[in-house]
Short mmCIF file of C-alpha atoms in Angstrom, two decimals:
data_model
loop_
_atom_site.label_atom_id
_atom_site.label_comp_id
_atom_site.label_asym_id
_atom_site.label_seq_id
_atom_site.Cartn_x
_atom_site.Cartn_y
_atom_site.Cartn_z
CA SER Y 198 17.75 66.92 43.72
CA ALA Y 199 18.71 64.40 46.41
CA ILE Y 200 15.18 64.30 47.81
CA ASN Y 201 13.74 63.92 44.32
CA PHE Y 202 16.15 61.06 43.61
CA LEU Y 203 15.26 59.30 46.87
CA GLU Y 204 11.53 59.66 46.20
CA ARG Y 205 11.90 58.18 42.73
CA LEU Y 206 14.05 55.37 44.08
CA CYS Y 207 11.53 54.48 46.80
CA LEU Y 208 8.55 54.63 44.45
CA THR Y 209 10.39 52.53 41.86
CA TRP Y 210 11.32 49.94 44.48
CA MET Y 211 7.74 49.75 45.78
CA PHE Y 212 6.35 49.43 42.27
CA PHE Y 213 8.72 46.70 41.17
CA PHE Y 214 8.24 44.92 44.51
CA MET Y 215 4.51 44.68 43.78
CA MET Y 216 5.32 43.41 40.28
CA CYS Y 217 7.58 40.71 41.74
CA VAL Y 218 4.80 39.65 44.12
CA ALA Y 219 2.40 39.39 41.17
CA GLU Y 220 4.93 37.36 39.17
CA ARG Y 221 5.45 35.01 42.12
CA THR Y 222 1.69 34.47 42.34
CA TYR Y 223 1.53 33.70 38.62
CA LYS Y 224 4.37 31.18 39.04
CA GLN Y 225 2.49 29.47 41.87
CA ARG Y 226 -0.65 29.31 39.72
CA PHE Y 227 1.36 27.74 36.91
CA LEU Y 228 2.88 25.17 39.30
CA PHE Y 229 -0.56 24.19 40.63
CA ALA Y 230 -1.92 23.92 37.08
CA LYS Y 231 1.06 21.81 36.00
CA LEU Y 232 0.67 19.36 38.88
CA PHE Y 233 -3.10 19.25 38.37
CA SER Y 234 -2.64 18.20 34.73
CA HIS Y 235 -0.50 15.25 35.91
CA ILE Y 236 -3.07 13.80 38.32
CA THR Y 237 -4.74 11.50 35.76
CA SER Y 238 -1.40 10.21 34.44
CA ALA Y 239 0.10 7.35 36.47
CA ARG Y 240 3.66 7.88 35.18
CA LYS Y 241 3.71 11.66 35.75
CA ALA Y 242 1.97 11.36 39.12
CA ARG Y 243 4.63 8.87 40.25
CA LYS Y 244 7.36 11.17 38.95
CA TYR Y 245 6.14 14.26 40.84
CA GLU Y 246 4.92 12.25 43.89
CA ILE Y 247 1.31 13.41 43.72
CA PRO Y 248 -1.96 11.45 44.09
CA HIS Y 249 -3.29 9.66 41.04
CA PHE Y 250 -6.80 8.65 40.03
CA ARG Y 251 -8.61 7.92 36.77
CA LEU Y 252 -11.83 9.56 35.65
CA LYS Y 253 -13.71 6.26 35.37
CA LYS Y 254 -16.32 7.03 38.04
CA VAL Y 255 -18.75 9.89 38.51
CA GLU Y 256 -17.30 10.52 41.98
CA ASN Y 257 -13.81 10.88 40.52
CA ILE Y 258 -15.03 13.37 37.92
CA LYS Y 259 -16.74 15.37 40.68
CA ILE Y 260 -13.51 15.43 42.71
CA TRP Y 261 -11.51 16.41 39.61
CA LEU Y 262 -13.81 19.36 38.84
CA SER Y 263 -13.91 20.47 42.49
CA LEU Y 264 -10.11 20.31 42.73
CA ARG Y 265 -9.77 22.29 39.51
CA SER Y 266 -12.11 24.99 40.83
CA TYR Y 267 -10.28 25.11 44.19
CA LEU Y 268 -6.82 25.44 42.65
CA LYS Y 269 -7.93 28.22 40.28
CA ARG Y 270 -9.23 30.24 43.27
CA ARG Y 271 -6.25 29.47 45.50
CA GLY Y 272 -4.06 32.40 46.54
CA PRO Y 273 -4.65 36.14 46.15
CA GLN Y 274 -6.89 36.90 43.21
CA ARG Y 275 -8.33 40.39 43.28
CA SER Y 276 -5.22 42.13 44.65
CA VAL Y 277 -2.95 40.55 42.02
CA ASP Y 278 -5.44 41.33 39.26
CA VAL Y 279 -5.53 44.97 40.42
CA VAL Y 280 -1.71 45.14 40.31
CA VAL Y 281 -1.53 43.60 36.83
CA SER Y 282 -4.34 45.82 35.51
CA SER Y 283 -2.62 48.89 36.98
CA ILE Y 284 0.66 47.92 35.31
CA PHE Y 285 -1.15 47.41 32.02
CA LEU Y 286 -2.84 50.83 32.27
CA LEU Y 287 0.47 52.48 33.20
CA THR Y 288 2.13 50.86 30.17
CA LEU Y 289 -0.65 52.15 27.93
CA SER Y 290 -0.38 55.64 29.44
CA ILE Y 291 3.37 55.80 28.87
CA ALA Y 292 2.91 54.53 25.31
CA PHE Y 293 0.29 57.22 24.70
CA ILE Y 294 2.60 59.93 26.10
CA CYS Y 295 5.48 58.74 23.92
CA CYS Y 296 3.24 58.73 20.85
CA ALA Y 297 2.09 62.26 21.66
CA GLN Y 298 5.70 63.41 22.04
CA VAL Y 299 6.65 61.82 18.71
CA LEU Y 300 3.73 63.55 17.00
CA LYS Y 301 4.81 66.84 18.57
CA GLY Y 302 8.32 66.52 17.13
CA HIS Y 303 9.89 63.20 16.30
CA LYS Y 304 13.25 64.76 15.45
CA THR Y 305 13.67 66.23 18.94
CA PHE Y 306 12.03 63.32 20.80
CA LEU Y 307 15.27 61.81 22.11
CA ASN Y 308 16.76 65.15 23.10
CA ALA Y 309 14.72 65.33 26.32
CA ALA Y 310 15.90 63.30 29.33
CA TYR Y 311 12.36 62.49 30.51
CA ASN Y 312 11.62 60.85 27.15
CA TRP Y 313 14.52 58.48 27.74
CA GLU Y 314 13.10 57.75 31.18
CA PHE Y 315 9.71 57.01 29.62
CA LEU Y 316 11.31 54.63 27.13
CA ILE Y 317 13.18 52.77 29.88
CA TRP Y 318 10.01 52.40 31.93
CA GLU Y 319 8.07 51.27 28.87
CA ALA Y 320 10.67 48.63 28.00
CA ALA Y 321 10.77 47.30 31.59
CA LEU Y 322 6.98 47.15 31.87
CA LEU Y 323 6.61 45.48 28.48
CA LEU Y 324 9.12 42.78 29.41
CA PHE Y 325 7.28 42.18 32.67
CA LEU Y 326 3.89 41.99 30.94
CA LEU Y 327 5.28 39.55 28.38
CA ARG Y 328 6.51 37.38 31.24
CA LEU Y 329 3.10 37.43 32.93
CA ALA Y 330 1.38 36.83 29.60
CA SER Y 331 3.53 33.74 29.02
CA LEU Y 332 2.82 32.34 32.51
CA GLY Y 333 -0.89 33.12 32.23
CA SER Y 334 -1.11 31.48 28.81
CA GLU Y 335 0.60 28.29 30.00
CA THR Y 336 -1.62 28.18 33.10
CA ASN Y 337 -4.78 28.49 31.01
CA LYS Y 338 -3.58 25.74 28.69
CA LYS Y 339 -3.06 23.38 31.63
CA TYR Y 340 -6.51 24.02 33.10
CA SER Y 341 -8.27 24.02 29.71
CA ASN Y 342 -6.64 20.83 28.47
CA ILE Y 343 -9.63 18.97 27.01
CA SER Y 344 -7.44 16.10 25.80
CA ILE Y 345 -7.51 14.60 29.31
CA LEU Y 346 -11.29 14.18 29.17
CA LEU Y 347 -11.16 12.92 25.59
CA THR Y 348 -8.56 10.31 26.59
CA GLU Y 349 -10.78 9.12 29.41
CA GLN Y 350 -13.72 8.83 27.00
CA ILE Y 351 -11.65 6.63 24.70
CA ASN Y 352 -10.69 4.43 27.66
CA LEU Y 353 -14.36 4.11 28.60
CA TYR Y 354 -15.30 3.01 25.08
CA LEU Y 355 -12.58 0.36 25.22
CA LYS Y 356 -13.87 -0.84 28.59
CA MET Y 357 -17.41 -1.08 27.19
CA GLU Y 358 -16.18 -3.61 24.66
CA LYS Y 359 -14.33 -5.64 27.27
CA LYS Y 360 -17.06 -5.49 29.93
CA PRO Y 361 -20.50 -5.41 28.31
CA ASN Y 362 -22.18 -6.09 31.66
CA LYS Y 363 -21.03 -2.64 32.90
CA LYS Y 364 -22.04 -0.79 29.76
CA GLU Y 365 -24.85 1.15 31.46
CA GLN Y 366 -22.59 2.40 34.26
CA LEU Y 367 -19.79 3.30 31.86
CA SER Y 368 -22.24 5.13 29.57
CA LEU Y 369 -23.32 7.30 32.51
CA VAL Y 370 -19.69 8.20 33.23
CA ASN Y 371 -19.14 8.93 29.54
CA ASN Y 372 -22.11 11.32 29.47
CA VAL Y 373 -20.74 13.14 32.51
CA LEU Y 374 -17.37 13.49 30.76
CA LYS Y 375 -19.07 14.98 27.70
CA LEU Y 376 -20.91 17.52 29.87
CA SER Y 377 -17.64 18.35 31.68
CA THR Y 378 -15.95 18.99 28.34
CA LYS Y 379 -18.70 21.40 27.32
CA LEU Y 380 -18.52 23.08 30.73
CA LEU Y 381 -14.78 23.71 30.46
CA LYS Y 382 -15.27 25.28 27.03
CA GLU Y 383 -18.00 27.58 28.37
CA LEU Y 384 -15.87 28.71 31.32
CA ASP Y 385 -13.38 30.54 29.09
CA THR Y 386 -14.02 34.27 29.62
CA PRO Y 387 -14.08 36.53 26.53
CA PHE Y 388 -11.88 39.31 27.87
CA ARG Y 389 -8.51 37.65 28.40
CA LEU Y 390 -5.06 38.63 27.21
CA TYR Y 391 -2.98 35.45 27.44
CA GLY Y 392 -4.15 34.89 30.99
CA LEU Y 393 -4.09 38.51 32.13
CA THR Y 394 -7.27 40.07 33.42
CA MET Y 395 -8.87 42.24 30.74
CA ASN Y 396 -12.15 43.93 31.63
CA PRO Y 397 -14.19 45.73 28.95
CA LEU Y 398 -12.97 49.18 30.09
CA ILE Y 399 -9.29 48.33 29.56
CA TYR Y 400 -10.14 46.63 26.28
CA ASN Y 401 -11.94 49.72 24.96
CA ILE Y 402 -9.14 52.05 26.11
CA THR Y 403 -6.59 49.88 24.31
CA ARG Y 404 -8.59 49.70 21.12
CA VAL Y 405 -9.62 53.36 20.85
CA VAL Y 406 -6.90 55.47 22.48
CA ILE Y 407 -3.69 53.53 21.92
CA LEU Y 408 -4.44 52.33 18.40
CA SER Y 409 -5.43 55.85 17.43
CA ALA Y 410 -2.16 57.22 18.82
CA VAL Y 411 -0.10 54.55 17.04
CA SER Y 412 -2.00 55.27 13.84
CA GLY Y 413 -1.14 58.97 14.15
CA VAL Y 414 2.56 58.24 14.76
CA VAL Y 415 2.82 55.86 11.80
CA SER Y 416 0.97 58.31 9.58
CA ASP Y 417 3.30 61.13 10.63
CA LEU Y 418 6.45 59.08 10.07
CA LEU Y 419 5.39 57.54 6.75
CA GLY Y 420 3.86 60.71 5.35
CA PHE Y 421 0.38 59.41 4.49
CA ASN Y 422 -2.79 58.73 6.45
CA ILE Y 423 -3.67 55.22 7.56
CA ARG Y 424 -6.46 53.82 9.68
CA VAL Y 425 -5.97 51.14 12.35
#
């Protein structure tokens, strides 16, 4: 019993240590995204003591896009995505096991000690995933903020009226801003769960296996068949 307890304690510590590392990485990504969104604002750039430049030249737009691409790739990517995907799959597996146990006998489900352990793990993992989902969602919003480019386009139109002699140069910059806006919209990947990596395999497992198990549990508890 002592050896079993120590093994569980060590495995739990290692697992939650990896989750804390993943959460720290997500916090760093959010911080970079937050500071990046303040670059084009003079007031916010002065407040956070970061460089400031306006997107009124093609060179500035090129630097802005290059910096955005660099910050999104900064830090560990694949290792953190593997950890988050593993946590997501483990959460789905525990949910499937709990659903199977409820279908087997929902009246005696809480009588077994291992079912309580499953519920505790499920609650802890769900809270952690919600935290990562919140950070990932806010990070994506910062990087996909199209209002910055739209604001710069409005400023260019106002400059065209004030400086007609530079209309051709400003029109070129405006066209580049329009293409950048379309590019940012195209870069959004289809398989995302509030910023968490979602490949097609995980998506199909979630849709088929877990929803089927939840449908069976709800049908068993309510007394009639439903389809999810």
